[in-house]
Amino acid sequence: MSDDPYLTGLAGEVTHDVVVPARAPWLHHVPAGATLRIVDLEGNQAVDFLLYAAADDAERYSAQDTIAAQGNLFLRTGSVLRSSEGRAMMTIVASAVDYHDTIGGACSCESNTLRYGHHTKSQHACVENFLEANLTEGRGKRDIVSNINFFMNVPVEADGALGIVDGISAPGLTVDLRAEMDVIVVVSNCPQINNPCNAFNPTPVRMIVAA
Amino acid sequence: MTAVLADPLAARDHARAMAGTVVEAMPVLPPVANDLPAGVAADDLVWEETIAAGGYATRRLARGTRLRLIDLRGDACASLLVFNADMPTERLNVADTVKVQWNAYLDAGKLLLSDMGRVLMSIVEDEAGTHDCFCGPSTPTSNARRYGEGSNSGAQPSARDRFLLGVAKHGLGRRDVHPCINLFKGTRIEADGAVTPMVGPYAPGRHVTLRAEMDVLVVIANCPHVLDPRDDYVVTPLRATAWRGAATPTDDPIRNATPEGLRAFQNVDDHFRR
């Protein structure tokens, strides 16, 4: 029995366990039935997250299919992450944070020029991470779609006002996902320094897979 | 088979006798429209087509072109994909569209932003106000669940399958069907994130006019909204009209409405600086 608190409650053997540095990408194949735990080690870190079906990577996470199927923008414990074919890819089986975002998308060098000014063009961004990781397996720009932002808070006000606001996470909070099919998980540990999604300070996260 | 139709020339005559048939859902060639806005010359009309209930259409539109969509009978749903025509790896990014504009709802003055920090199209007129950025297209699965059947060849095709056919006609495929927007059928977002569909039916004749801010490919599917609660496959024809126009001038009010939007236009200008 491990005394590592971040392994508590994980069933099966730990098959993968790494700390993803602040600003870095991560890609891992997670088999059906395995559990992926994401640990927000220092709190207030946004984890940008894409999923592809291992058997056919043209089938991928669809924020819109997920939202339509559950009738709600927020991802919570019990939310089923749906593919572009409407199939269940992963299920959020536990979350220490009330809800996670799937409408805010990922930062990119190009969108940063709109949001903050052209002086931010040279900054590293999530789409760069998604591309870098995906290119190792032959996926490119056509494969980047709307993603999940774990631990990120994007409320929608009554008048439609929407924006990334201060996080609702804290050091050591976790989210657990069960793979419902063989999936490829691609993460950008968000490098954004211009908005509160990371408290303006990207920090590491830990990715643990147990099966 | 009758003796007459065994004759190739008789079959030809039979086929040719159909020419000139007029139905509601069809393109008009050359395009003719008797309701162009004041100041638009008939010669500038480039596209006139009524898209069938359950149908789709796709078109390349040049920078400056206006695209007017009319919900003819109050139950159209225009699911829309947009690509940069010269570089279709650049496409509509719904997340950036809502995030960069700090708002969840589309209406007049809003921009459709690409994943390259540029504006693809802007909404120059909107008398509907019921649009949706969050639910995406209906799918074969969602249609099969609600209507019992949802295949492309059946009577209740889905917007996603219509998109696949539309993008295929530009040499694109499943990887290119990106998150879409739905015009005329809306959603309202509650404080707890719940999505309330607003599917009407609405008054006939509501319209939206978009302006192409770069050369774009549009793919439009006209199928029931994925959250339409009605048990029947209810959708009515959608009319598309497009006419040539000038590229957006530097003093355009939509261009200058927000600092984020202005930079999206500056990025488009840079794209055309060749």
Coordinates of C-alpha atoms in Angstrom, one line a residue:
Chain A
M1 CA 0.0 0.0 0.0
S2 CA 1.5 3.2 -1.1
D3 CA 1.6 6.2 1.2
D4 CA 1.4 8.5 -1.8
P5 CA -1.9 10.3 -1.3
Y6 CA -2.3 10.9 -5.0
L7 CA -2.5 7.1 -5.6
T8 CA -5.3 6.6 -3.0
G9 CA -8.4 4.9 -4.4
L10 CA -6.9 4.0 -7.8
A11 CA -7.8 0.4 -8.7
G12 CA -5.2 -1.9 -10.4
E13 CA -1.6 -1.4 -11.2
V14 CA -0.1 2.0 -11.9
T15 CA 1.1 1.7 -15.5
H16 CA 2.2 5.3 -16.1
D17 CA 3.0 8.1 -13.6
V18 CA 4.8 11.3 -14.7
V19 CA 4.9 15.0 -13.8
V20 CA 4.3 17.1 -16.8
P21 CA 6.3 20.3 -16.4
A22 CA 4.6 23.7 -16.7
R23 CA 4.0 24.6 -20.3
A24 CA 4.7 21.1 -21.7
P25 CA 2.7 18.7 -23.8
W26 CA 1.9 15.0 -22.9
L27 CA 0.5 12.2 -25.0
H28 CA -0.4 8.7 -23.8
H29 CA -2.4 5.8 -25.1
V30 CA -5.0 4.7 -22.4
P31 CA -6.7 1.4 -22.9
A32 CA -10.4 0.8 -22.4
G33 CA -11.1 0.2 -18.7
A34 CA -8.0 2.0 -17.4
T35 CA -8.3 5.1 -15.2
L36 CA -6.4 8.4 -15.8
R37 CA -6.0 10.6 -12.8
I38 CA -4.9 14.2 -13.3
V39 CA -3.4 16.0 -10.3
D40 CA -3.3 19.8 -10.2
L41 CA -0.2 19.8 -8.1
E42 CA 0.1 23.4 -7.2
G43 CA -3.5 24.5 -7.9
N44 CA -5.1 26.8 -10.5
Q45 CA -3.5 25.2 -13.5
A46 CA -5.5 24.6 -16.7
V47 CA -5.1 21.2 -18.3
D48 CA -6.0 21.4 -22.0
F49 CA -7.1 18.0 -23.1
L50 CA -7.9 16.2 -26.4
L51 CA -8.9 12.6 -27.1
Y52 CA -8.8 10.5 -30.2
A53 CA -10.1 6.9 -30.7
A54 CA -7.1 4.7 -30.9
A55 CA -8.7 2.5 -33.6
D56 CA -9.5 5.4 -35.9
D57 CA -8.1 8.9 -35.0
A58 CA -10.6 10.6 -37.3
E59 CA -13.0 9.9 -34.5
R60 CA -12.2 12.4 -31.7
Y61 CA -13.5 14.3 -28.8
S62 CA -16.4 16.5 -29.6
A63 CA -17.2 19.2 -27.2
Q64 CA -20.5 19.9 -29.0
D65 CA -21.7 16.3 -29.0
T66 CA -20.7 16.1 -25.3
I67 CA -22.7 19.3 -24.5
A68 CA -25.7 18.2 -26.6
A69 CA -25.8 14.8 -25.0
Q70 CA -25.7 16.0 -21.4
G71 CA -27.6 19.3 -22.0
N72 CA -25.1 21.2 -20.0
L73 CA -21.9 23.1 -20.7
F74 CA -20.0 22.1 -17.6
L75 CA -18.2 18.7 -17.2
R76 CA -18.9 17.2 -13.8
T77 CA -18.6 13.8 -12.1
G78 CA -20.6 11.5 -14.3
S79 CA -20.1 13.4 -17.5
V80 CA -19.5 11.2 -20.5
L81 CA -16.9 12.6 -23.0
R82 CA -18.5 11.9 -26.4
S83 CA -16.8 11.5 -29.8
S84 CA -17.6 13.1 -33.1
E85 CA -19.5 9.9 -33.8
G86 CA -21.5 10.3 -30.6
R87 CA -19.8 7.4 -28.8
A88 CA -18.6 7.4 -25.2
M89 CA -14.8 7.9 -25.1
M90 CA -14.2 8.5 -21.4
T91 CA -16.3 9.1 -18.3
I92 CA -15.4 11.5 -15.4
V93 CA -15.8 9.1 -12.5
A94 CA -14.5 11.4 -9.8
S95 CA -13.7 15.1 -9.5
A96 CA -12.6 17.2 -6.6
V97 CA -13.5 20.3 -8.5
D98 CA -17.2 21.1 -9.1
Y99 CA -17.0 21.5 -12.8
H100 CA -14.6 21.8 -15.8
D101 CA -14.7 23.8 -19.0
T102 CA -15.2 22.6 -22.6
I103 CA -16.2 25.8 -24.4
G104 CA -13.1 27.9 -23.9
G105 CA -10.9 26.0 -26.3
A106 CA -7.2 26.3 -26.4
C107 CA -4.9 29.3 -26.5
S108 CA -2.9 29.7 -29.7
C109 CA -0.3 32.1 -30.9
E110 CA -2.8 33.5 -33.3
S111 CA -5.8 33.9 -30.9
N112 CA -3.4 35.4 -28.4
T113 CA -2.8 38.3 -30.9
L114 CA -6.6 39.0 -30.8
R115 CA -7.0 38.6 -27.1
Y116 CA -3.9 40.4 -25.8
G117 CA -2.1 42.1 -28.7
H118 CA 0.4 41.3 -31.3
H119 CA 3.3 41.4 -28.8
T120 CA 2.1 37.9 -27.5
K121 CA 2.6 36.2 -30.9
S122 CA 5.9 34.6 -29.9
Q123 CA 4.6 33.1 -26.7
H124 CA 4.3 29.4 -26.4
A125 CA 0.6 28.3 -26.6
C126 CA -1.6 25.2 -26.2
V127 CA -2.1 24.7 -29.9
E128 CA 1.7 24.5 -30.3
N129 CA 1.7 21.7 -27.7
F130 CA -1.2 19.9 -29.3
L131 CA 0.5 20.0 -32.7
E132 CA 3.9 19.0 -31.3
A133 CA 2.4 15.9 -29.6
N134 CA 0.1 15.0 -32.3
L135 CA 2.7 15.3 -35.1
T136 CA 4.6 12.4 -33.5
E137 CA 1.7 10.2 -34.6
G138 CA 0.9 11.8 -37.9
R139 CA -2.0 14.0 -36.8
G140 CA -1.9 17.7 -37.8
K141 CA -3.8 20.9 -37.8
R142 CA -7.0 19.3 -39.1
D143 CA -7.1 17.2 -36.0
I144 CA -7.3 20.1 -33.6
V145 CA -10.8 20.6 -32.4
S146 CA -12.5 22.2 -29.4
N147 CA -11.0 20.7 -26.3
I148 CA -11.6 20.2 -22.6
N149 CA -9.9 22.5 -20.0
F150 CA -9.7 20.6 -16.8
F151 CA -9.7 22.8 -13.7
M152 CA -10.6 25.9 -15.7
N153 CA -13.6 28.1 -14.9
V154 CA -15.6 29.7 -17.8
P155 CA -19.0 30.9 -16.5
V156 CA -21.7 32.2 -18.8
E157 CA -23.7 35.2 -17.5
A158 CA -27.3 35.8 -18.2
D159 CA -26.5 38.3 -20.9
G160 CA -24.1 35.8 -22.5
A161 CA -20.9 37.5 -21.1
L162 CA -18.3 34.8 -21.0
G163 CA -14.6 34.7 -20.1
I164 CA -12.0 32.7 -18.3
V165 CA -12.0 33.7 -14.7
D166 CA -10.0 32.8 -11.6
G167 CA -9.8 29.0 -11.2
I168 CA -11.8 26.9 -8.7
S169 CA -9.1 24.4 -8.2
A170 CA -6.5 24.2 -5.4
P171 CA -3.2 22.4 -4.8
G172 CA -3.6 18.6 -4.9
L173 CA -7.1 18.5 -6.4
T174 CA -7.7 15.7 -8.8
V175 CA -10.0 14.4 -11.6
D176 CA -10.4 10.8 -12.5
L177 CA -11.4 9.6 -16.0
R178 CA -12.3 6.0 -17.0
A179 CA -11.5 5.1 -20.6
E180 CA -14.6 3.6 -22.3
M181 CA -12.7 2.7 -25.4
D182 CA -9.0 2.6 -26.3
V183 CA -8.1 6.3 -26.5
I184 CA -5.1 8.5 -27.2
V185 CA -5.0 11.4 -24.7
V186 CA -3.2 14.6 -25.7
V187 CA -2.6 17.2 -23.1
S188 CA -1.2 20.7 -23.1
N189 CA -0.3 21.9 -19.7
C190 CA -1.4 25.4 -20.5
P191 CA 1.4 27.9 -20.9
Q192 CA -1.0 30.9 -20.8
I193 CA 0.4 33.8 -18.8
N194 CA -2.0 36.5 -19.9
N195 CA -5.2 35.4 -18.1
P196 CA -6.3 33.9 -14.8
C197 CA -6.6 30.3 -16.0
N198 CA -3.2 29.6 -14.5
A199 CA -3.2 32.4 -12.0
F200 CA -0.8 34.0 -14.5
N201 CA 1.8 31.3 -13.5
P202 CA 1.9 27.9 -15.2
T203 CA 2.7 25.1 -12.8
P204 CA 3.3 21.3 -13.3
V205 CA 0.6 18.6 -13.2
R206 CA 0.8 14.9 -12.6
M207 CA -0.7 12.3 -14.9
I208 CA -1.3 8.8 -13.4
V209 CA -2.7 5.8 -15.3
A210 CA -3.9 2.7 -13.5
A211 CA -5.3 -0.4 -15.1
Chain B
M1 CA -40.0 -1.9 -69.5
T2 CA -42.2 -0.5 -72.2
A3 CA -41.1 -0.7 -75.8
V4 CA -40.9 3.1 -75.9
L5 CA -38.5 3.3 -73.0
A6 CA -36.3 0.6 -74.4
D7 CA -35.5 3.1 -77.1
P8 CA -32.5 5.3 -76.1
L9 CA -33.8 8.2 -77.9
A10 CA -37.2 7.9 -76.3
A11 CA -35.5 7.8 -72.9
R12 CA -33.6 10.9 -73.9
D13 CA -36.8 12.7 -74.9
H14 CA -38.4 11.6 -71.6
A15 CA -35.4 13.0 -69.6
R16 CA -35.3 16.2 -71.6
A17 CA -39.0 16.7 -71.1
M18 CA -38.2 17.3 -67.4
A19 CA -36.2 20.4 -68.1
G20 CA -37.7 23.6 -66.9
T21 CA -39.4 22.0 -63.9
V22 CA -39.6 24.4 -61.0
V23 CA -39.7 23.2 -57.4
E24 CA -39.1 25.1 -54.2
A25 CA -35.8 23.6 -53.2
M26 CA -33.4 24.2 -56.1
P27 CA -30.7 26.5 -57.4
V28 CA -31.8 29.3 -59.8
L29 CA -29.4 29.5 -62.8
P30 CA -28.5 32.1 -63.6
P31 CA -29.4 33.5 -60.2
V32 CA -32.4 35.7 -60.1
A33 CA -33.9 37.3 -57.0
N34 CA -36.6 39.9 -56.8
D35 CA -35.9 40.9 -53.2
L36 CA -32.3 42.1 -53.2
P37 CA -31.6 45.0 -50.8
A38 CA -31.8 48.5 -52.2
G39 CA -28.6 49.4 -53.9
V40 CA -27.6 45.9 -54.9
A41 CA -27.4 45.5 -58.6
A42 CA -29.0 42.3 -60.1
D43 CA -25.7 41.7 -61.9
D44 CA -23.9 41.3 -58.6
L45 CA -26.1 38.4 -57.6
V46 CA -23.9 35.3 -57.5
W47 CA -25.9 32.6 -55.8
E48 CA -29.6 32.0 -55.4
E49 CA -30.7 28.6 -54.1
T50 CA -33.3 27.2 -51.8
I51 CA -31.9 24.4 -49.7
A52 CA -34.3 21.6 -49.1
A53 CA -35.6 20.6 -45.7
G54 CA -33.0 18.0 -44.7
G55 CA -30.7 19.1 -47.5
Y56 CA -27.3 20.9 -47.7
A57 CA -25.4 23.2 -50.0
T58 CA -21.8 24.3 -50.3
R59 CA -20.3 27.3 -52.0
R60 CA -17.1 29.3 -52.4
L61 CA -17.6 33.0 -51.7
A62 CA -15.2 35.7 -52.5
R63 CA -14.0 38.3 -50.0
G64 CA -16.7 41.0 -49.6
T65 CA -19.6 38.8 -50.7
R66 CA -22.8 39.0 -48.7
L67 CA -24.6 35.8 -47.9
R68 CA -28.2 36.2 -46.8
L69 CA -30.0 33.2 -45.3
I70 CA -33.8 33.3 -45.0
D71 CA -35.7 30.9 -42.8
L72 CA -38.6 30.8 -45.3
R73 CA -41.3 29.1 -43.1
G74 CA -39.9 29.4 -39.6
D75 CA -38.4 26.0 -39.0
A76 CA -35.1 26.1 -40.9
C77 CA -31.8 25.4 -39.0
A78 CA -28.7 26.5 -40.8
S79 CA -25.8 24.5 -39.4
L80 CA -22.7 26.2 -40.8
L81 CA -19.1 25.2 -41.4
V82 CA -16.6 27.8 -42.8
F83 CA -13.2 27.3 -44.2
N84 CA -10.5 29.6 -45.7
A85 CA -11.0 28.7 -49.4
D86 CA -7.3 29.0 -50.2
M87 CA -6.1 27.0 -47.2
P88 CA -8.9 24.8 -45.8
T89 CA -6.8 23.8 -42.8
E90 CA -7.9 27.2 -41.5
R91 CA -11.5 27.0 -40.4
L92 CA -14.1 28.3 -38.1
N93 CA -13.1 28.0 -34.4
V94 CA -16.2 28.2 -32.3
A95 CA -14.3 28.3 -29.0
D96 CA -12.3 31.3 -30.2
T97 CA -15.4 32.9 -31.6
V98 CA -17.1 33.0 -28.2
K99 CA -14.0 33.4 -26.1
V100 CA -12.3 36.3 -28.0
Q101 CA -15.6 38.2 -28.2
W102 CA -16.4 37.6 -24.5
N103 CA -19.9 36.4 -25.3
A104 CA -21.8 33.2 -25.8
Y105 CA -24.4 34.5 -28.2
L106 CA -24.2 35.4 -31.9
D107 CA -26.0 38.5 -33.2
A108 CA -25.4 41.5 -35.5
G109 CA -21.9 42.8 -35.3
K110 CA -20.4 39.5 -34.2
L111 CA -17.5 37.9 -36.0
L112 CA -16.9 34.3 -37.0
L113 CA -13.3 33.7 -36.1
S114 CA -10.9 31.2 -37.6
D115 CA -8.3 29.1 -35.7
M116 CA -5.6 31.4 -37.2
G117 CA -6.7 34.6 -35.5
R118 CA -8.5 36.0 -38.5
V119 CA -12.1 36.8 -39.2
L120 CA -13.8 34.5 -41.7
M121 CA -17.2 36.2 -41.8
S122 CA -19.0 38.9 -39.9
I123 CA -22.8 39.1 -39.2
V124 CA -23.9 42.3 -40.7
E125 CA -27.7 41.8 -40.1
D126 CA -29.6 39.6 -37.8
E127 CA -33.3 39.7 -37.2
A128 CA -33.5 36.2 -35.7
G129 CA -31.4 36.4 -32.6
T130 CA -31.8 32.7 -31.9
H131 CA -28.5 31.0 -32.7
D132 CA -26.4 28.4 -31.1
C133 CA -22.6 27.9 -30.7
F134 CA -22.6 25.0 -28.4
C135 CA -24.6 22.0 -29.5
G136 CA -23.2 21.2 -32.9
P137 CA -24.9 19.3 -35.7
S138 CA -27.4 16.5 -35.3
T139 CA -25.7 13.2 -35.9
P140 CA -26.7 9.8 -37.3
T141 CA -26.8 8.6 -33.7
S142 CA -28.9 11.5 -32.4
N143 CA -31.4 11.2 -35.3
A144 CA -31.7 7.5 -34.9
R145 CA -32.5 7.9 -31.2
R146 CA -35.1 10.6 -31.8
Y147 CA -36.6 9.6 -35.2
G148 CA -35.8 5.9 -35.4
E149 CA -33.5 6.3 -38.4
G150 CA -30.8 8.8 -39.3
S151 CA -28.8 7.7 -42.3
N152 CA -27.8 10.0 -45.1
S153 CA -29.9 8.0 -47.6
G154 CA -33.0 7.9 -45.4
A155 CA -35.7 10.4 -44.8
Q156 CA -34.2 11.9 -41.7
P157 CA -30.6 12.7 -42.5
S158 CA -28.4 14.4 -39.9
A159 CA -26.5 17.7 -40.2
R160 CA -23.2 15.9 -39.5
D161 CA -23.7 13.5 -42.4
R162 CA -24.7 16.4 -44.6
F163 CA -21.5 18.1 -43.6
L164 CA -19.5 15.1 -44.6
L165 CA -21.0 15.1 -48.1
G166 CA -20.4 18.9 -48.3
V167 CA -16.8 18.9 -47.3
A168 CA -16.1 15.8 -49.5
K169 CA -17.0 17.9 -52.5
H170 CA -14.0 20.1 -51.8
G171 CA -11.7 17.1 -51.3
L172 CA -12.0 17.3 -47.5
G173 CA -13.0 14.5 -45.1
R174 CA -14.0 13.5 -41.6
R175 CA -11.0 15.3 -40.1
D176 CA -12.3 18.5 -41.5
V177 CA -15.8 18.5 -40.0
H178 CA -15.1 21.0 -37.2
P179 CA -17.4 22.3 -34.5
C180 CA -20.2 24.3 -36.2
I181 CA -22.6 27.1 -35.5
N182 CA -26.4 26.7 -35.8
L183 CA -28.3 29.7 -37.2
F184 CA -32.0 30.2 -36.6
K185 CA -32.2 27.6 -33.8
G186 CA -30.9 28.9 -30.6
T187 CA -29.8 27.9 -27.1
R188 CA -29.8 29.9 -23.9
I189 CA -27.3 29.0 -21.2
E190 CA -28.5 28.9 -17.6
A191 CA -26.3 29.9 -14.6
D192 CA -25.6 26.2 -13.8
G193 CA -24.4 25.6 -17.4
A194 CA -27.7 24.0 -18.4
V195 CA -28.5 24.4 -22.1
T196 CA -32.1 25.4 -23.0
P197 CA -32.9 24.9 -26.7
M198 CA -35.0 27.6 -28.4
V199 CA -36.2 25.9 -31.6
G200 CA -39.4 27.7 -32.3
P201 CA -41.2 27.4 -34.7
Y202 CA -40.7 31.0 -35.5
A203 CA -42.3 33.5 -37.8
P204 CA -41.6 32.9 -41.4
G205 CA -39.1 35.0 -43.3
R206 CA -36.5 35.8 -40.6
H207 CA -33.1 36.4 -42.1
V208 CA -29.4 36.7 -41.3
T209 CA -26.8 38.3 -43.5
L210 CA -23.1 37.4 -43.3
R211 CA -20.2 39.2 -45.0
A212 CA -17.2 37.1 -46.2
E213 CA -14.1 38.8 -44.8
M214 CA -11.8 36.4 -46.8
D215 CA -12.4 34.0 -49.6
V216 CA -14.3 31.2 -47.9
L217 CA -15.9 27.9 -48.4
V218 CA -19.2 27.5 -46.6
V219 CA -21.0 24.2 -46.0
I220 CA -24.6 24.6 -44.9
A221 CA -26.8 21.8 -43.6
N222 CA -30.5 22.3 -43.0
C223 CA -31.6 19.6 -40.6
P224 CA -33.5 19.8 -37.2
H225 CA -31.4 21.1 -34.3
V226 CA -29.9 18.2 -32.3
L227 CA -31.9 19.3 -29.2
D228 CA -35.2 19.8 -31.0
P229 CA -37.6 18.0 -28.7
R230 CA -40.2 17.3 -31.3
D231 CA -40.8 13.7 -32.1
D232 CA -41.3 14.4 -35.8
Y233 CA -38.4 15.4 -38.1
V234 CA -39.5 19.0 -38.5
V235 CA -37.5 21.3 -40.7
T236 CA -38.5 23.7 -43.5
P237 CA -36.6 25.1 -46.5
L238 CA -33.8 27.6 -46.2
R239 CA -33.1 30.2 -48.9
A240 CA -29.5 31.3 -49.6
T241 CA -28.8 34.4 -51.6
A242 CA -25.3 35.9 -52.2
W243 CA -24.2 39.0 -53.9
R244 CA -20.8 40.6 -54.6
G245 CA -19.7 43.4 -52.4
A246 CA -16.6 45.5 -51.5
A247 CA -14.1 44.2 -49.1
T248 CA -14.7 45.8 -45.7
P249 CA -13.3 49.4 -45.5
T250 CA -11.1 50.6 -42.7
D251 CA -13.9 52.8 -41.3
D252 CA -16.4 49.9 -41.1
P253 CA -18.3 50.0 -37.7
I254 CA -18.1 46.2 -37.3
R255 CA -14.4 46.2 -38.0
N256 CA -13.8 48.9 -35.4
A257 CA -16.3 47.7 -32.8
T258 CA -13.8 46.0 -30.4
P259 CA -10.0 46.0 -30.1
E260 CA -10.1 42.1 -30.5
G261 CA -12.2 42.3 -33.6
L262 CA -10.0 45.0 -35.1
R263 CA -6.9 42.9 -34.7
A264 CA -8.8 40.0 -36.4
F265 CA -9.4 42.3 -39.4
Q266 CA -5.8 43.5 -39.3
N267 CA -4.7 39.8 -39.4
V268 CA -7.0 39.3 -42.5
D269 CA -5.5 42.4 -44.2
D270 CA -2.0 40.9 -43.5
H271 CA -3.1 37.6 -45.1
F272 CA -4.1 39.4 -48.3
R273 CA -0.9 41.5 -48.3
R274 CA 0.8 39.6 -51.2

